[in-house]
Short mmCIF file of C-alpha atoms in Angstrom, two decimals:
data_model
loop_
_atom_site.label_atom_id
_atom_site.label_comp_id
_atom_site.label_asym_id
_atom_site.label_seq_id
_atom_site.Cartn_x
_atom_site.Cartn_y
_atom_site.Cartn_z
CA MET K 1 96.90 82.15 97.48
CA LYS K 2 97.35 79.12 99.67
CA ASN K 3 96.78 76.72 96.51
CA HIS K 4 99.95 77.86 95.07
CA ILE K 5 102.16 77.21 98.39
CA ILE K 6 103.49 73.77 99.26
CA SER K 7 105.79 72.42 101.32
CA GLN K 8 109.40 71.46 100.42
CA ASN K 9 108.95 68.13 101.95
CA ILE K 10 105.96 66.68 100.06
CA THR K 11 106.62 64.29 97.22
CA LEU K 12 106.60 65.21 93.45
CA LEU K 13 103.30 63.09 92.96
CA ASP K 14 101.60 65.12 95.95
CA ALA K 15 103.07 68.36 93.91
CA LEU K 16 101.58 67.12 90.28
CA VAL K 17 98.32 66.54 92.08
CA ARG K 18 98.37 70.24 93.47
CA ILE K 19 99.60 71.34 90.18
CA ASN K 20 96.93 69.82 88.41
CA SER K 21 94.30 71.31 90.73
CA LEU K 22 95.30 74.93 89.69
CA ALA K 23 93.83 75.20 86.50
CA PRO K 24 93.01 77.54 84.78
CA ASP K 25 95.23 79.49 87.25
CA PRO K 26 99.20 79.58 86.10
CA LEU K 27 100.59 76.22 86.93
CA VAL K 28 103.35 77.06 89.32
CA LEU K 29 103.67 76.19 92.88
CA PHE K 30 105.95 78.31 95.41
CA VAL K 31 107.70 75.80 97.92
CA VAL K 32 108.37 76.86 101.32
CA ASP K 33 110.60 75.71 104.30
CA GLY K 34 109.59 74.60 107.85
CA GLU K 35 109.69 78.32 108.66
CA LYS K 36 107.42 79.32 106.02
CA ARG K 37 110.00 81.13 103.92
CA MET K 38 110.05 80.85 100.26
CA VAL K 39 112.72 78.82 99.16
CA GLY K 40 112.05 77.69 95.31
CA THR K 41 109.40 77.32 92.67
CA LEU K 42 108.07 74.30 90.77
CA THR K 43 106.07 74.20 87.84
CA ASP K 44 104.43 71.65 85.40
CA GLY K 45 107.56 71.72 83.32
CA ASP K 46 110.02 71.22 85.97
CA SER K 47 108.17 68.29 87.03
CA ARG K 48 107.99 66.86 83.70
CA ARG K 49 111.68 67.44 83.00
CA ALA K 50 112.53 65.79 86.34
CA LEU K 51 110.62 62.74 85.49
CA ILE K 52 112.44 62.54 82.01
CA ALA K 53 115.76 62.71 83.76
CA GLY K 54 114.88 59.86 85.99
CA ALA K 55 113.16 61.89 89.10
CA SER K 56 111.04 59.36 90.90
CA VAL K 57 107.48 60.48 92.12
CA ASN K 58 108.56 59.94 95.71
CA ASP K 59 111.05 62.36 95.57
CA LYS K 60 110.75 65.27 97.61
CA ALA K 61 109.81 68.75 96.24
CA GLU K 62 113.09 70.39 97.36
CA GLN K 63 115.12 67.98 95.34
CA ILE K 64 113.26 69.17 92.01
CA MET K 65 112.35 72.80 92.83
CA HIS K 66 114.12 75.73 90.88
CA ARG K 67 116.00 77.60 93.67
CA ASP K 68 116.86 80.97 91.68
CA PHE K 69 113.47 82.41 91.60
CA ASN K 70 111.54 85.57 90.83
CA TYR K 71 109.82 87.69 93.47
CA MET K 72 109.08 91.25 94.66
CA ARG K 73 109.89 92.61 98.12
CA ALA K 74 106.70 93.95 100.02
CA ASP K 75 108.09 97.31 99.99
CA ASP K 76 107.62 97.42 96.17
CA ALA K 77 104.22 95.68 96.34
CA THR K 78 102.92 99.14 95.00
CA ASP K 79 105.66 100.12 92.44
CA VAL K 80 103.64 99.94 89.21
CA LEU K 81 106.63 100.13 87.36
CA GLU K 82 108.37 97.33 88.55
CA ILE K 83 104.96 95.19 88.35
CA ARG K 84 104.86 96.62 84.57
CA ARG K 85 108.82 94.96 84.70
CA GLN K 86 107.49 91.72 85.84
CA LYS K 87 104.80 91.96 83.07
CA GLU K 88 107.79 92.49 80.31
CA ILE K 89 109.72 89.43 81.46
CA LYS K 90 106.46 87.15 81.12
CA MET K 91 106.00 86.55 84.58
CA LYS K 92 102.51 85.53 85.40
CA LEU K 93 102.43 84.75 89.48
CA VAL K 94 104.65 87.25 91.13
CA PRO K 95 104.95 86.25 95.10
CA ILE K 96 105.47 89.22 97.32
CA LEU K 97 108.17 88.60 100.21
CA ASP K 98 108.53 90.12 103.64
CA GLU K 99 112.09 90.72 104.90
CA GLU K 100 112.08 87.21 106.29
CA HIS K 101 111.09 85.64 102.86
CA HIS K 102 107.90 84.75 103.96
CA ILE K 103 105.08 84.87 101.05
CA VAL K 104 102.79 87.88 101.91
CA ASP K 105 100.90 87.99 98.86
CA ILE K 106 100.88 86.69 94.86
CA ILE K 107 100.40 88.88 92.38
CA ASN K 108 98.72 87.20 89.32
CA LEU K 109 99.37 89.02 86.15
CA GLU K 110 97.46 86.73 83.67
CA LYS K 111 94.34 87.41 85.61
CA PHE K 112 95.12 91.18 86.13
CA LYS K 113 96.66 93.69 84.25
CA THR K 114 98.68 95.31 87.41
CA ARG K 115 97.75 96.52 90.61
CA LEU K 116 97.01 100.00 91.09
CA PRO K 117 97.54 101.62 94.58
CA VAL K 118 94.18 103.31 94.26
CA ASP K 119 90.68 103.68 95.41
CA ALA K 120 88.03 104.00 92.76
CA VAL K 121 84.78 105.90 93.35
CA MET K 122 82.20 105.98 90.51
CA MET K 123 79.24 108.54 90.66
CA ALA K 124 76.14 106.65 89.74
CA GLY K 125 73.47 109.30 91.31
CA GLY K 126 72.11 110.94 88.44
CA LYS K 127 68.60 110.79 87.05
CA GLY K 128 69.64 110.16 83.30
CA GLU K 129 66.62 112.37 81.93
CA ARG K 130 67.71 112.79 78.38
CA LEU K 131 67.46 108.91 78.35
CA ARG K 132 63.74 108.76 79.20
CA PRO K 133 61.64 106.76 79.12
CA LEU K 134 64.48 104.14 79.48
CA THR K 135 65.48 105.76 82.88
CA GLU K 136 62.23 106.26 84.27
CA LYS K 137 62.15 102.81 86.32
CA THR K 138 65.88 101.92 85.88
CA PRO K 139 68.86 104.10 86.80
CA LYS K 140 71.19 104.95 83.95
CA PRO K 141 74.24 102.84 85.23
CA LEU K 142 72.05 99.63 85.16
CA LEU K 143 70.85 100.04 81.44
CA PRO K 144 72.58 97.03 79.51
CA VAL K 145 75.16 97.41 77.15
CA GLY K 146 75.66 94.22 75.50
CA ASP K 147 75.47 91.45 78.19
CA LYS K 148 75.84 93.55 81.42
CA ALA K 149 74.78 96.73 82.60
CA ILE K 150 76.94 99.90 81.82
CA ILE K 151 78.50 100.31 85.28
CA ASP K 152 79.60 96.88 85.25
CA HIS K 153 81.75 97.42 82.21
CA ASN K 154 83.65 99.68 84.08
CA VAL K 155 83.65 98.28 87.58
CA ASP K 156 85.18 94.99 85.60
CA ARG K 157 87.94 97.06 84.10
CA LEU K 158 88.78 98.51 87.37
CA ILE K 159 89.02 95.22 88.95
CA SER K 160 91.42 94.00 85.78
CA TYR K 161 93.72 96.75 87.00
CA GLY K 162 93.99 95.34 90.34
CA ILE K 163 91.65 97.94 92.23
CA ASN K 164 89.79 96.19 94.88
CA HIS K 165 88.58 99.11 96.42
CA ILE K 166 85.64 100.42 94.75
CA SER K 167 82.53 102.66 95.94
CA VAL K 168 79.70 103.82 93.93
CA THR K 169 77.77 106.91 95.08
CA VAL K 170 73.90 106.74 94.79
CA ASN K 171 70.86 108.66 94.71
CA TYR K 172 68.17 108.42 92.00
CA LEU K 173 66.66 104.68 92.22
CA LYS K 174 69.37 103.69 94.67
CA GLU K 175 67.79 100.49 95.92
CA GLN K 176 68.26 99.15 92.53
CA ILE K 177 72.11 99.80 92.77
CA GLU K 178 72.30 98.86 96.36
CA GLU K 179 70.56 95.53 95.40
CA HIS K 180 72.71 94.99 92.18
CA TYR K 181 75.69 94.98 94.26
CA GLN K 182 75.03 93.15 97.42
CA GLU K 183 77.16 90.25 96.27
CA PRO K 184 80.79 90.53 95.34
CA ARG K 185 81.88 91.01 91.69
CA ASN K 186 84.61 88.77 90.62
CA GLY K 187 85.77 88.62 94.25
CA VAL K 188 85.65 92.16 94.94
CA GLN K 189 82.78 93.97 97.26
CA ILE K 190 81.63 97.01 95.59
CA HIS K 191 80.66 99.26 98.09
CA THR K 192 77.54 101.66 97.50
CA VAL K 193 77.29 105.12 99.58
CA ARG K 194 74.40 106.97 99.58
CA GLU K 195 74.24 110.86 98.50
CA PRO K 196 71.53 112.53 100.74
CA LYS K 197 70.68 115.19 98.08
CA PHE K 198 72.05 115.91 94.70
CA LEU K 199 75.79 117.33 95.41
CA GLY K 200 77.12 117.34 91.68
CA THR K 201 79.67 115.54 90.17
CA ILE K 202 82.32 114.98 93.01
CA GLY K 203 80.46 116.61 96.21
CA SER K 204 78.66 113.09 97.29
CA ILE K 205 82.77 111.67 97.51
CA ARG K 206 82.50 113.35 100.98
CA PHE K 207 80.41 110.36 102.13
CA VAL K 208 82.72 107.39 101.23
CA PRO K 209 83.69 106.50 104.90
CA GLU K 210 87.53 105.15 104.36
CA PHE K 211 90.48 105.53 101.98
CA TYR K 212 92.96 102.78 101.66
CA ASN K 213 95.52 104.45 99.30
CA ASP K 214 96.81 108.24 98.70
CA THR K 215 95.10 108.34 95.32
CA VAL K 216 91.47 108.53 94.49
CA LEU K 217 90.27 107.73 90.94
CA LEU K 218 86.81 109.39 90.31
CA MET K 219 84.66 108.77 87.27
CA ASN K 220 81.30 108.88 86.20
CA SER K 221 79.51 105.53 86.11
CA ASP K 222 78.07 105.84 82.41
CA VAL K 223 81.16 106.32 80.55
CA PHE K 224 81.89 103.72 77.93
CA THR K 225 85.81 103.44 77.79
CA ASN K 226 88.89 101.03 77.25
CA ILE K 227 91.09 103.78 79.11
CA ASP K 228 94.61 102.16 80.00
CA TYR K 229 94.25 102.92 83.59
CA GLU K 230 98.07 101.74 84.33
CA ASP K 231 99.23 104.34 81.68
CA PHE K 232 96.74 107.08 83.31
CA PHE K 233 98.35 106.40 86.65
CA LEU K 234 102.12 106.40 85.72
CA HIS K 235 101.55 109.54 83.77
CA TYR K 236 99.87 111.35 86.80
CA GLN K 237 102.66 109.82 89.24
CA GLN K 238 105.45 110.73 87.00
CA HIS K 239 104.23 114.45 86.67
CA ASP K 240 103.73 114.29 90.70
CA ALA K 241 100.48 116.26 89.76
CA GLU K 242 97.70 116.95 92.52
CA MET K 243 94.90 116.05 89.85
CA SER K 244 94.95 114.70 86.58
CA VAL K 245 92.09 114.89 84.09
CA ALA K 246 91.22 112.49 81.37
CA ALA K 247 90.60 114.17 78.20
CA ILE K 248 89.73 113.41 74.72
CA PRO K 249 90.61 115.13 71.62
CA TYR K 250 87.93 117.32 70.08
CA ASN K 251 88.34 118.41 66.44
CA VAL K 252 86.48 121.16 64.92
CA ALA K 253 86.85 121.85 61.05
CA ILE K 254 85.37 124.90 59.62
CA PRO K 255 84.14 123.98 55.93
CA TYR K 256 84.78 127.61 54.75
CA GLY K 257 87.27 130.23 54.40
CA ILE K 258 86.84 132.56 57.35
CA PHE K 259 87.91 136.10 57.94
CA ASP K 260 90.71 137.49 60.46
CA LEU K 261 89.24 140.46 61.49
CA ASP K 262 89.81 143.82 63.35
CA GLY K 263 86.76 145.22 64.23
CA ARG K 264 85.24 145.67 60.58
CA ASN K 265 88.34 145.44 58.83
CA ILE K 266 89.37 142.41 57.22
CA LYS K 267 93.31 141.60 58.10
CA GLY K 268 93.30 138.28 56.46
CA LEU K 269 91.72 135.09 54.93
CA ILE K 270 92.00 131.54 56.73
CA GLU K 271 91.11 128.93 54.97
CA LYS K 272 88.92 126.00 56.11
CA PRO K 273 90.65 126.07 59.22
CA LYS K 274 90.82 123.25 61.64
CA TYR K 275 91.19 123.61 65.70
CA ASN K 276 92.02 120.86 67.98
CA TYR K 277 90.93 120.61 71.65
CA TYR K 278 90.72 118.56 74.50
CA ALA K 279 87.43 117.69 76.20
CA ASN K 280 86.76 116.28 79.65
CA ALA K 281 86.15 112.63 79.66
CA GLY K 282 84.76 112.45 83.20
CA ILE K 283 87.61 110.74 84.43
CA TYR K 284 90.27 111.70 87.11
CA LEU K 285 93.17 110.77 89.45
CA ILE K 286 92.98 112.92 92.55
CA LYS K 287 95.56 112.93 95.71
CA ARG K 288 93.68 112.29 98.83
CA ARG K 289 94.69 115.28 100.60
CA ALA K 290 92.78 117.32 97.87
CA LEU K 291 89.63 116.10 98.64
CA ASP K 292 89.56 118.19 101.64
CA GLU K 293 88.88 121.11 99.46
CA ILE K 294 85.56 119.62 98.58
CA PRO K 295 82.82 121.89 100.61
CA GLU K 296 80.59 119.53 103.06
CA ASP K 297 76.80 119.27 102.21
CA THR K 298 77.38 121.71 99.09
CA MET K 299 76.96 121.23 95.34
CA PHE K 300 80.14 120.98 94.05
CA HIS K 301 81.56 119.49 90.63
CA ALA K 302 84.67 117.74 89.83
CA THR K 303 85.65 120.90 87.44
CA ASP K 304 85.08 123.33 90.65
CA LEU K 305 87.77 121.16 92.07
CA VAL K 306 90.16 121.84 88.78
CA GLU K 307 89.59 125.29 88.99
CA LYS K 308 90.28 125.51 93.06
CA LEU K 309 93.49 123.57 92.85
CA ILE K 310 94.50 125.89 90.18
CA SER K 311 93.95 128.98 91.75
CA GLN K 312 96.00 127.47 94.68
CA GLY K 313 98.95 127.03 92.35
CA LYS K 314 98.55 123.17 92.60
CA THR K 315 99.49 120.95 89.34
CA VAL K 316 96.66 120.05 87.49
CA ILE K 317 97.22 118.23 84.56
CA ARG K 318 95.76 116.54 81.34
CA TYR K 319 96.07 112.93 80.37
CA PRO K 320 95.13 112.11 76.49
CA LEU K 321 92.91 109.44 76.04
CA ASN K 322 93.03 107.84 72.75
CA GLY K 323 91.31 104.67 72.87
CA THR K 324 87.52 104.14 72.93
CA TRP K 325 85.33 106.69 74.90
CA ILE K 326 81.83 107.22 74.68
CA ASP K 327 79.67 109.68 77.20
CA ILE K 328 76.33 107.47 77.15
CA GLY K 329 74.15 110.70 77.68
CA ASN K 330 71.65 110.58 74.75
CA PRO K 331 69.79 107.80 72.87
CA GLN K 332 72.43 108.20 70.25
CA GLU K 333 75.13 107.56 72.21
CA TYR K 334 73.58 104.85 74.13
CA GLN K 335 72.86 103.27 70.65
CA LYS K 336 76.51 103.63 69.53
CA ALA K 337 77.74 102.13 72.36
CA LYS K 338 75.85 99.12 72.28
CA ASP K 339 76.60 98.80 68.79
CA LEU K 340 80.38 98.98 69.53
CA VAL K 341 80.37 96.40 72.45
CA LYS K 342 79.17 93.92 69.71
CA HIS K 343 82.61 94.13 68.07
CA LEU K 344 84.88 94.02 71.39
#
């Protein structure tokens, strides 16, 4: 963040040197006064136009800067709709200001799609038995798809949506995944959490030591998907749901005419019917308070939580996932993912 902040008293020449050092980030500087309050912006375009108009390289930044600038308030820093609006007006860098106009953060909308106020937990403890012998010595999440591991496709996508609190629960061959995430990935430290025994598809979330947001995204680490997490979150938020389940369309076509029966009596014929369903994609958004419903040290699945919340009268919704989704659970689906990634 400091690379983009300059004093109003530095010269245009010094500002140009700073701008030149920013690439490949957006070439934008935020100008502050002696009290560190933001008072303007300065871009490479502003600088060129000033020089063409007769400015000197020794002129101060405050003489050239753009004073009518765009920003967001700190209170709106987690407002995903406002961040989306910033993207729509083609903003690349958005400063976040406190009440005194001090810069407390900068959102890079060229590098990140948004900034979701979400903690992510990825389940990576399974044995991957249907993929043996590939998983005899390698945990399924670390199997390669293209130039990186299955799980890294998911981690990188989460990071691209501004999610920087990511935990991975591990069990089978856990040391390999722990070593894999010893170093930060794309600037984000991935935290591994040991599952003491197999606790189902959500039971191990109880061992995540801390959550920083009121919404938790839970997902299987072995899905291959291009889900739009921003749209998923806004849909969940719009419906004030306790839990949202990403769901993929599943269509069944029967190639025959079938009978509409009442016991042995034929009431009619249905010619080659088609049935449309939604199947569970293994990706969930959950209010943090709902995690208290998960029993400790007990086998418990995400679908158990769905049923429990429904029985309590809580709002549980489905989000239609219309993009790519592959459950890498068998050799055929694994090969499908490896073939698909070549074209992405």
